[in-house]
Short mmCIF file of N, CA, C and O in Angstrom, two decimals:
data_model
loop_
_atom_site.label_atom_id
_atom_site.label_comp_id
_atom_site.label_asym_id
_atom_site.label_seq_id
_atom_site.Cartn_x
_atom_site.Cartn_y
_atom_site.Cartn_z
N UNK A 17 21.18 12.91 -21.56
CA UNK A 17 21.07 11.54 -21.09
C UNK A 17 21.06 10.63 -22.32
O UNK A 17 20.15 10.69 -23.13
N UNK A 18 22.09 9.81 -22.43
CA UNK A 18 22.20 8.97 -23.62
C UNK A 18 21.86 7.51 -23.33
O UNK A 18 21.78 6.71 -24.25
N UNK A 19 21.67 7.18 -22.06
CA UNK A 19 21.41 5.80 -21.69
C UNK A 19 20.72 5.76 -20.34
O UNK A 19 20.85 6.69 -19.53
N UNK A 20 20.02 4.67 -20.08
CA UNK A 20 19.43 4.47 -18.75
C UNK A 20 20.52 4.45 -17.68
O UNK A 20 20.28 4.78 -16.52
N UNK A 21 21.74 4.10 -18.08
CA UNK A 21 22.84 4.05 -17.12
C UNK A 21 23.22 5.43 -16.60
O UNK A 21 23.92 5.54 -15.59
N UNK A 22 22.75 6.48 -17.27
CA UNK A 22 23.00 7.84 -16.82
C UNK A 22 22.04 8.28 -15.72
O UNK A 22 22.27 9.31 -15.08
N UNK A 23 20.97 7.54 -15.51
CA UNK A 23 19.96 7.90 -14.52
C UNK A 23 20.43 7.55 -13.11
O UNK A 23 20.83 6.41 -12.86
N UNK A 24 20.33 8.51 -12.21
CA UNK A 24 20.68 8.23 -10.80
C UNK A 24 19.84 7.10 -10.23
O UNK A 24 20.35 6.28 -9.48
N UNK A 25 18.56 7.07 -10.59
CA UNK A 25 17.69 6.02 -10.04
C UNK A 25 18.14 4.63 -10.50
O UNK A 25 17.98 3.66 -9.76
N UNK A 26 18.72 4.55 -11.68
CA UNK A 26 19.25 3.26 -12.14
C UNK A 26 20.49 2.89 -11.34
O UNK A 26 20.62 1.77 -10.85
N UNK A 27 21.41 3.84 -11.21
CA UNK A 27 22.65 3.58 -10.47
C UNK A 27 22.36 3.17 -9.03
O UNK A 27 22.94 2.20 -8.52
N UNK A 28 21.48 3.89 -8.37
CA UNK A 28 21.16 3.61 -6.97
C UNK A 28 20.45 2.28 -6.83
O UNK A 28 20.80 1.46 -5.96
N UNK A 29 19.46 2.02 -7.69
CA UNK A 29 18.69 0.76 -7.57
C UNK A 29 19.56 -0.45 -7.86
O UNK A 29 19.43 -1.49 -7.21
N UNK A 30 20.48 -0.33 -8.81
CA UNK A 30 21.38 -1.45 -9.11
C UNK A 30 22.33 -1.70 -7.95
O UNK A 30 22.56 -2.85 -7.54
N UNK A 31 22.86 -0.64 -7.40
CA UNK A 31 23.75 -0.76 -6.25
C UNK A 31 23.04 -1.40 -5.05
O UNK A 31 23.58 -2.30 -4.40
N UNK A 32 21.81 -0.97 -4.78
CA UNK A 32 21.05 -1.56 -3.67
C UNK A 32 20.71 -3.02 -3.95
O UNK A 32 20.76 -3.85 -3.04
N UNK A 33 20.40 -3.34 -5.19
CA UNK A 33 20.13 -4.74 -5.54
C UNK A 33 21.36 -5.60 -5.23
O UNK A 33 21.23 -6.69 -4.65
N UNK A 34 22.54 -5.10 -5.60
CA UNK A 34 23.77 -5.86 -5.34
C UNK A 34 24.06 -6.02 -3.85
O UNK A 34 24.75 -6.95 -3.45
N UNK A 35 23.52 -5.15 -3.02
CA UNK A 35 23.66 -5.30 -1.57
C UNK A 35 22.63 -6.28 -1.01
O UNK A 35 22.95 -7.11 -0.17
N UNK A 36 21.40 -6.15 -1.47
CA UNK A 36 20.29 -6.94 -0.91
C UNK A 36 20.37 -8.40 -1.31
O UNK A 36 20.09 -9.29 -0.50
N UNK A 37 20.73 -8.68 -2.54
CA UNK A 37 20.71 -10.07 -3.02
C UNK A 37 21.54 -11.00 -2.14
O UNK A 37 21.01 -12.00 -1.63
N UNK A 38 22.83 -10.74 -1.93
CA UNK A 38 23.60 -11.67 -1.09
C UNK A 38 23.13 -11.69 0.37
O UNK A 38 23.18 -12.73 1.02
N UNK A 39 22.65 -10.55 0.85
CA UNK A 39 22.14 -10.53 2.23
C UNK A 39 20.90 -11.40 2.38
O UNK A 39 20.71 -12.05 3.42
N UNK A 40 20.08 -11.43 1.35
CA UNK A 40 18.85 -12.24 1.42
C UNK A 40 19.16 -13.72 1.52
O UNK A 40 18.36 -14.50 2.03
N UNK A 41 20.34 -14.11 1.06
CA UNK A 41 20.74 -15.52 1.13
C UNK A 41 21.19 -15.91 2.53
O UNK A 41 21.44 -17.09 2.79
N UNK A 42 21.27 -14.94 3.44
CA UNK A 42 21.63 -15.21 4.82
C UNK A 42 20.40 -15.48 5.70
O UNK A 42 20.55 -15.78 6.88
N UNK A 43 19.24 -15.36 5.11
CA UNK A 43 18.01 -15.67 5.85
C UNK A 43 18.00 -17.15 6.21
O UNK A 43 18.65 -17.96 5.55
N UNK A 44 17.22 -17.51 7.24
CA UNK A 44 17.10 -18.94 7.56
C UNK A 44 16.65 -19.73 6.33
O UNK A 44 15.94 -19.22 5.47
N UNK A 45 17.09 -20.97 6.27
CA UNK A 45 16.85 -21.81 5.08
C UNK A 45 15.39 -21.82 4.64
O UNK A 45 15.08 -21.74 3.45
N UNK A 46 14.47 -21.90 5.60
CA UNK A 46 13.06 -21.96 5.25
C UNK A 46 12.53 -20.64 4.68
O UNK A 46 11.46 -20.61 4.08
N UNK A 47 13.28 -19.56 4.82
CA UNK A 47 12.87 -18.27 4.26
C UNK A 47 13.52 -17.97 2.91
O UNK A 47 13.12 -17.03 2.24
N UNK A 48 14.50 -18.75 2.51
CA UNK A 48 15.21 -18.46 1.26
C UNK A 48 14.27 -18.42 0.06
O UNK A 48 14.45 -17.62 -0.85
N UNK A 49 13.28 -19.30 0.05
CA UNK A 49 12.37 -19.38 -1.10
C UNK A 49 11.03 -18.74 -0.80
O UNK A 49 10.12 -18.81 -1.62
N UNK A 50 10.89 -18.12 0.34
CA UNK A 50 9.67 -17.41 0.70
C UNK A 50 9.98 -15.91 0.69
O UNK A 50 10.05 -15.31 -0.36
N UNK A 51 10.19 -15.36 1.86
CA UNK A 51 10.46 -13.94 2.01
C UNK A 51 11.74 -13.53 1.28
O UNK A 51 11.80 -12.46 0.65
N UNK A 52 12.76 -14.36 1.31
CA UNK A 52 14.01 -14.06 0.62
C UNK A 52 13.81 -13.92 -0.88
O UNK A 52 14.32 -13.00 -1.51
N UNK A 53 13.05 -14.84 -1.46
CA UNK A 53 12.78 -14.80 -2.89
C UNK A 53 11.96 -13.56 -3.25
O UNK A 53 12.24 -12.89 -4.26
N UNK A 54 10.97 -13.25 -2.44
CA UNK A 54 10.16 -12.06 -2.71
C UNK A 54 11.01 -10.80 -2.67
O UNK A 54 10.85 -9.91 -3.51
N UNK A 55 11.91 -10.73 -1.70
CA UNK A 55 12.80 -9.58 -1.58
C UNK A 55 13.72 -9.48 -2.80
O UNK A 55 13.88 -8.40 -3.38
N UNK A 56 14.31 -10.59 -3.20
CA UNK A 56 15.20 -10.56 -4.37
C UNK A 56 14.44 -10.13 -5.62
O UNK A 56 14.93 -9.32 -6.41
N UNK A 57 13.24 -10.65 -5.80
CA UNK A 57 12.46 -10.32 -7.01
C UNK A 57 12.01 -8.86 -7.02
O UNK A 57 12.08 -8.19 -8.05
N UNK A 58 11.55 -8.36 -5.87
CA UNK A 58 11.09 -6.96 -5.86
C UNK A 58 12.27 -6.00 -6.04
O UNK A 58 12.15 -5.00 -6.75
N UNK A 59 13.41 -6.31 -5.43
CA UNK A 59 14.59 -5.46 -5.57
C UNK A 59 15.08 -5.46 -7.02
O UNK A 59 15.45 -4.41 -7.57
N UNK A 60 15.06 -6.61 -7.66
CA UNK A 60 15.46 -6.71 -9.07
C UNK A 60 14.46 -6.00 -9.97
O UNK A 60 14.83 -5.37 -10.96
N UNK A 61 13.18 -6.07 -9.62
CA UNK A 61 12.15 -5.44 -10.43
C UNK A 61 12.30 -3.93 -10.52
O UNK A 61 11.97 -3.32 -11.54
N UNK A 62 12.83 -3.33 -9.47
CA UNK A 62 13.02 -1.87 -9.47
C UNK A 62 13.93 -1.48 -10.64
O UNK A 62 13.55 -0.68 -11.49
N UNK A 63 15.10 -2.06 -10.67
CA UNK A 63 16.09 -1.69 -11.68
C UNK A 63 15.66 -2.18 -13.07
O UNK A 63 15.82 -1.48 -14.07
N UNK A 64 15.07 -3.35 -13.14
CA UNK A 64 14.66 -3.91 -14.43
C UNK A 64 13.57 -3.05 -15.09
O UNK A 64 13.61 -2.82 -16.31
N UNK A 65 12.63 -2.56 -14.31
CA UNK A 65 11.57 -1.73 -14.88
C UNK A 65 12.07 -0.35 -15.30
O UNK A 65 11.55 0.23 -16.25
N UNK A 66 13.10 0.15 -14.63
CA UNK A 66 13.72 1.40 -15.08
C UNK A 66 14.33 1.19 -16.46
O UNK A 66 14.14 2.00 -17.37
N UNK A 67 15.05 0.09 -16.63
CA UNK A 67 15.69 -0.20 -17.91
C UNK A 67 14.63 -0.41 -19.00
O UNK A 67 14.73 0.17 -20.09
N UNK A 68 13.63 -1.23 -18.71
CA UNK A 68 12.60 -1.48 -19.72
C UNK A 68 11.83 -0.22 -20.06
O UNK A 68 11.52 0.04 -21.23
N UNK A 69 11.52 0.59 -19.05
CA UNK A 69 10.83 1.85 -19.30
C UNK A 69 11.65 2.78 -20.17
O UNK A 69 11.13 3.41 -21.10
N UNK A 70 12.94 2.85 -19.89
CA UNK A 70 13.80 3.70 -20.70
C UNK A 70 13.80 3.22 -22.16
O UNK A 70 13.82 4.03 -23.08
N UNK A 71 13.76 1.93 -22.33
CA UNK A 71 13.70 1.38 -23.69
C UNK A 71 12.43 1.77 -24.44
O UNK A 71 12.39 1.71 -25.66
N UNK A 72 11.43 2.18 -23.70
CA UNK A 72 10.16 2.61 -24.30
C UNK A 72 9.97 4.12 -24.16
O UNK A 72 8.86 4.63 -24.30
N UNK A 73 11.04 4.84 -23.85
CA UNK A 73 10.92 6.26 -23.52
C UNK A 73 10.47 7.13 -24.69
O UNK A 73 10.10 8.28 -24.49
N UNK A 74 10.48 6.59 -25.89
CA UNK A 74 9.91 7.34 -27.02
C UNK A 74 8.41 7.52 -26.85
O UNK A 74 7.81 8.40 -27.46
N UNK A 75 7.81 6.69 -26.00
CA UNK A 75 6.39 6.75 -25.70
C UNK A 75 6.23 7.12 -24.23
O UNK A 75 6.39 6.29 -23.34
N UNK A 76 5.95 8.40 -23.98
CA UNK A 76 5.93 8.93 -22.62
C UNK A 76 5.05 8.10 -21.68
O UNK A 76 5.47 7.78 -20.57
N UNK A 77 3.87 7.74 -22.11
CA UNK A 77 2.96 6.98 -21.24
C UNK A 77 3.55 5.62 -20.86
O UNK A 77 3.40 5.18 -19.71
N UNK A 78 4.24 4.99 -21.79
CA UNK A 78 4.88 3.70 -21.48
C UNK A 78 6.03 3.88 -20.50
O UNK A 78 6.22 3.08 -19.59
N UNK A 79 6.81 4.94 -20.69
CA UNK A 79 7.92 5.23 -19.79
C UNK A 79 7.38 5.44 -18.36
O UNK A 79 7.87 4.84 -17.41
N UNK A 80 6.34 6.25 -18.24
CA UNK A 80 5.73 6.51 -16.93
C UNK A 80 5.18 5.21 -16.34
O UNK A 80 5.34 4.96 -15.14
N UNK A 81 4.57 4.41 -17.17
CA UNK A 81 3.99 3.14 -16.70
C UNK A 81 5.07 2.25 -16.06
O UNK A 81 4.90 1.73 -14.96
N UNK A 82 6.21 2.10 -16.72
CA UNK A 82 7.27 1.24 -16.19
C UNK A 82 7.98 1.88 -15.00
O UNK A 82 8.39 1.19 -14.07
N UNK A 83 8.10 3.20 -15.00
CA UNK A 83 8.65 3.87 -13.82
C UNK A 83 7.73 3.68 -12.62
O UNK A 83 8.20 3.53 -11.49
N UNK A 84 6.43 3.66 -12.86
CA UNK A 84 5.46 3.42 -11.78
C UNK A 84 5.60 2.00 -11.26
O UNK A 84 5.53 1.78 -10.04
N UNK A 85 5.82 1.05 -12.14
CA UNK A 85 6.09 -0.34 -11.69
C UNK A 85 7.33 -0.35 -10.80
O UNK A 85 7.38 -1.04 -9.78
N UNK A 86 8.36 0.38 -11.22
CA UNK A 86 9.60 0.44 -10.46
C UNK A 86 9.36 1.04 -9.07
O UNK A 86 9.85 0.52 -8.06
N UNK A 87 8.60 2.11 -9.02
CA UNK A 87 8.29 2.77 -7.75
C UNK A 87 7.53 1.82 -6.83
O UNK A 87 7.84 1.69 -5.66
N UNK A 88 6.54 1.12 -7.39
CA UNK A 88 5.76 0.16 -6.61
C UNK A 88 6.65 -0.97 -6.09
O UNK A 88 6.50 -1.41 -4.94
N UNK A 89 7.58 -1.43 -6.89
CA UNK A 89 8.50 -2.48 -6.45
C UNK A 89 9.43 -1.97 -5.35
O UNK A 89 9.80 -2.73 -4.45
N UNK A 90 9.77 -0.71 -5.40
CA UNK A 90 10.59 -0.13 -4.34
C UNK A 90 9.82 -0.13 -3.02
O UNK A 90 10.36 -0.48 -1.97
N UNK A 91 8.56 0.25 -3.07
CA UNK A 91 7.72 0.22 -1.86
C UNK A 91 7.57 -1.21 -1.36
O UNK A 91 7.62 -1.45 -0.14
N UNK A 92 7.42 -2.15 -2.27
CA UNK A 92 7.32 -3.56 -1.88
C UNK A 92 8.61 -4.02 -1.20
O UNK A 92 8.58 -4.73 -0.19
N UNK A 93 9.74 -3.61 -1.74
CA UNK A 93 11.03 -3.99 -1.16
C UNK A 93 11.16 -3.44 0.26
O UNK A 93 11.62 -4.16 1.16
N UNK A 94 10.74 -2.21 0.46
CA UNK A 94 10.76 -1.63 1.81
C UNK A 94 9.92 -2.48 2.76
O UNK A 94 10.33 -2.78 3.88
N UNK A 95 8.75 -2.89 2.30
CA UNK A 95 7.87 -3.72 3.11
C UNK A 95 8.54 -5.04 3.49
O UNK A 95 8.50 -5.46 4.65
N UNK A 96 9.19 -5.69 2.55
CA UNK A 96 9.89 -6.95 2.84
C UNK A 96 11.02 -6.72 3.84
O UNK A 96 11.21 -7.52 4.75
N UNK A 97 11.78 -5.64 3.66
CA UNK A 97 12.88 -5.34 4.58
C UNK A 97 12.37 -5.06 5.99
O UNK A 97 12.99 -5.48 6.97
N UNK A 98 11.24 -4.38 6.09
CA UNK A 98 10.66 -4.11 7.41
C UNK A 98 10.22 -5.41 8.09
O UNK A 98 10.41 -5.58 9.30
N UNK A 99 9.66 -6.33 7.31
CA UNK A 99 9.27 -7.63 7.88
C UNK A 99 10.50 -8.40 8.35
O UNK A 99 10.49 -8.99 9.44
N UNK A 100 11.54 -8.40 7.54
CA UNK A 100 12.77 -9.11 7.92
C UNK A 100 13.37 -8.49 9.17
O UNK A 100 13.81 -9.21 10.07
N UNK A 101 13.38 -7.17 9.23
CA UNK A 101 13.92 -6.50 10.42
C UNK A 101 13.14 -6.91 11.66
O UNK A 101 13.71 -7.18 12.71
N UNK A 102 11.82 -6.96 11.54
CA UNK A 102 10.99 -7.34 12.67
C UNK A 102 11.20 -8.81 13.07
O UNK A 102 11.30 -9.13 14.26
N UNK A 103 11.29 -9.68 12.09
CA UNK A 103 11.40 -11.11 12.36
C UNK A 103 12.81 -11.55 12.73
O UNK A 103 12.98 -12.47 13.54
N UNK A 104 13.82 -10.94 12.12
CA UNK A 104 15.18 -11.45 12.26
C UNK A 104 16.18 -10.41 12.77
O UNK A 104 17.39 -10.61 12.65
N UNK A 105 15.70 -9.34 13.34
CA UNK A 105 16.59 -8.35 13.95
C UNK A 105 17.51 -7.69 12.96
O UNK A 105 17.10 -7.27 11.89
N UNK A 106 18.76 -7.65 13.29
CA UNK A 106 19.73 -6.90 12.50
C UNK A 106 20.46 -7.77 11.48
O UNK A 106 21.67 -7.65 11.31
N UNK A 107 19.73 -8.61 10.79
CA UNK A 107 20.34 -9.43 9.74
C UNK A 107 20.86 -8.55 8.60
O UNK A 107 21.86 -8.85 7.98
N UNK A 108 20.15 -7.45 8.35
CA UNK A 108 20.52 -6.53 7.28
C UNK A 108 21.05 -5.25 7.89
O UNK A 108 20.77 -4.93 9.03
N UNK A 109 21.80 -4.49 7.09
CA UNK A 109 22.27 -3.18 7.54
C UNK A 109 21.07 -2.29 7.84
O UNK A 109 20.08 -2.29 7.10
N UNK A 110 21.17 -1.51 8.89
CA UNK A 110 20.05 -0.67 9.32
C UNK A 110 19.68 0.41 8.31
O UNK A 110 18.53 0.84 8.27
N UNK A 111 20.61 0.85 7.49
CA UNK A 111 20.31 1.94 6.57
C UNK A 111 19.65 1.49 5.26
O UNK A 111 19.29 2.33 4.45
N UNK A 112 19.47 0.20 5.06
CA UNK A 112 18.87 -0.26 3.80
C UNK A 112 17.45 0.26 3.62
O UNK A 112 17.09 0.70 2.52
N UNK A 113 16.64 0.20 4.66
CA UNK A 113 15.27 0.70 4.54
C UNK A 113 15.30 2.18 4.19
O UNK A 113 14.59 2.63 3.28
N UNK A 114 16.13 2.93 4.88
CA UNK A 114 16.24 4.37 4.61
C UNK A 114 16.71 4.62 3.18
O UNK A 114 16.20 5.50 2.49
N UNK A 115 17.68 3.84 2.71
CA UNK A 115 18.18 4.01 1.35
C UNK A 115 17.09 3.71 0.32
O UNK A 115 16.99 4.39 -0.71
N UNK A 116 16.27 2.70 0.58
CA UNK A 116 15.16 2.40 -0.33
C UNK A 116 14.08 3.47 -0.26
O UNK A 116 13.42 3.77 -1.26
N UNK A 117 13.88 4.08 0.90
CA UNK A 117 12.93 5.18 1.00
C UNK A 117 13.40 6.38 0.18
O UNK A 117 12.60 7.02 -0.51
N UNK A 118 14.68 6.66 0.25
CA UNK A 118 15.25 7.74 -0.56
C UNK A 118 15.10 7.42 -2.04
O UNK A 118 14.70 8.27 -2.85
N UNK A 119 15.41 6.18 -2.42
CA UNK A 119 15.25 5.76 -3.82
C UNK A 119 13.80 5.91 -4.26
O UNK A 119 13.53 6.41 -5.36
N UNK A 120 12.86 5.48 -3.43
CA UNK A 120 11.43 5.60 -3.78
C UNK A 120 11.06 7.04 -4.06
O UNK A 120 10.34 7.32 -5.04
N UNK A 121 11.53 7.95 -3.23
CA UNK A 121 11.23 9.37 -3.43
C UNK A 121 11.85 9.87 -4.74
O UNK A 121 11.22 10.65 -5.47
N UNK A 122 13.06 9.42 -5.06
CA UNK A 122 13.71 9.83 -6.30
C UNK A 122 12.96 9.29 -7.52
O UNK A 122 12.80 10.00 -8.51
N UNK A 123 12.51 8.05 -7.44
CA UNK A 123 11.74 7.49 -8.56
C UNK A 123 10.44 8.27 -8.74
O UNK A 123 10.07 8.63 -9.86
N UNK A 124 9.75 8.54 -7.64
CA UNK A 124 8.50 9.28 -7.71
C UNK A 124 8.74 10.67 -8.32
O UNK A 124 7.98 11.11 -9.19
N UNK A 125 9.79 11.35 -7.89
CA UNK A 125 10.12 12.67 -8.45
C UNK A 125 10.42 12.57 -9.94
O UNK A 125 10.03 13.45 -10.72
N UNK A 126 11.12 11.51 -10.34
CA UNK A 126 11.43 11.34 -11.76
C UNK A 126 10.17 11.06 -12.56
O UNK A 126 10.02 11.55 -13.68
N UNK A 127 9.23 10.31 -11.99
CA UNK A 127 7.95 10.08 -12.67
C UNK A 127 7.28 11.43 -12.94
O UNK A 127 6.79 11.69 -14.05
N UNK A 128 7.23 12.29 -11.92
CA UNK A 128 6.60 13.61 -12.08
C UNK A 128 7.35 14.44 -13.13
O UNK A 128 6.73 15.14 -13.93
N UNK A 129 8.67 14.35 -13.14
CA UNK A 129 9.46 15.06 -14.13
C UNK A 129 9.09 14.58 -15.54
O UNK A 129 8.85 15.39 -16.44
N UNK A 130 9.04 13.28 -15.73
CA UNK A 130 8.72 12.73 -17.05
C UNK A 130 7.30 13.13 -17.46
O UNK A 130 7.07 13.55 -18.60
N UNK A 131 6.37 13.04 -16.54
CA UNK A 131 4.98 13.43 -16.84
C UNK A 131 4.88 14.88 -17.32
O UNK A 131 4.12 15.17 -18.24
N UNK A 132 5.66 15.75 -16.70
CA UNK A 132 5.53 17.19 -16.99
C UNK A 132 6.50 17.72 -18.05
O UNK A 132 6.23 18.77 -18.64
N UNK A 133 7.59 17.01 -18.29
CA UNK A 133 8.63 17.58 -19.16
C UNK A 133 9.08 16.71 -20.32
O UNK A 133 9.89 17.16 -21.13
N UNK A 134 8.63 15.46 -20.38
CA UNK A 134 9.10 14.57 -21.44
C UNK A 134 8.43 14.93 -22.74
O UNK A 134 7.30 15.42 -22.75
N UNK A 135 9.10 14.70 -23.82
CA UNK A 135 8.60 15.03 -25.15
C UNK A 135 7.20 14.57 -25.42
O UNK A 135 6.62 13.69 -25.04
#
């Protein structure tokens, strides 16, 4: 692995961010700066913390710390998507929540890998 771009969790989180961001702009106007903004920020935080953590990967504890932030942001994103689904029906693709659940599990597994196998 020569770059954070080689990590599956980076590729998946970036791809999901690119799906969620424009969809969040379809929320009703009064939600664009409330729930929509929270969703955009949490989705962006997932990928951003993976990148920042990788930049600190020479320090295992720092890498784990930022991966944990990423995992927490993934759970937050799922929560926002569930609220949107409840409030606004099928505004978003139905598989987004499932895709974020899969991503969350992958991030968690990678955290355990780093904890047990990183230099």
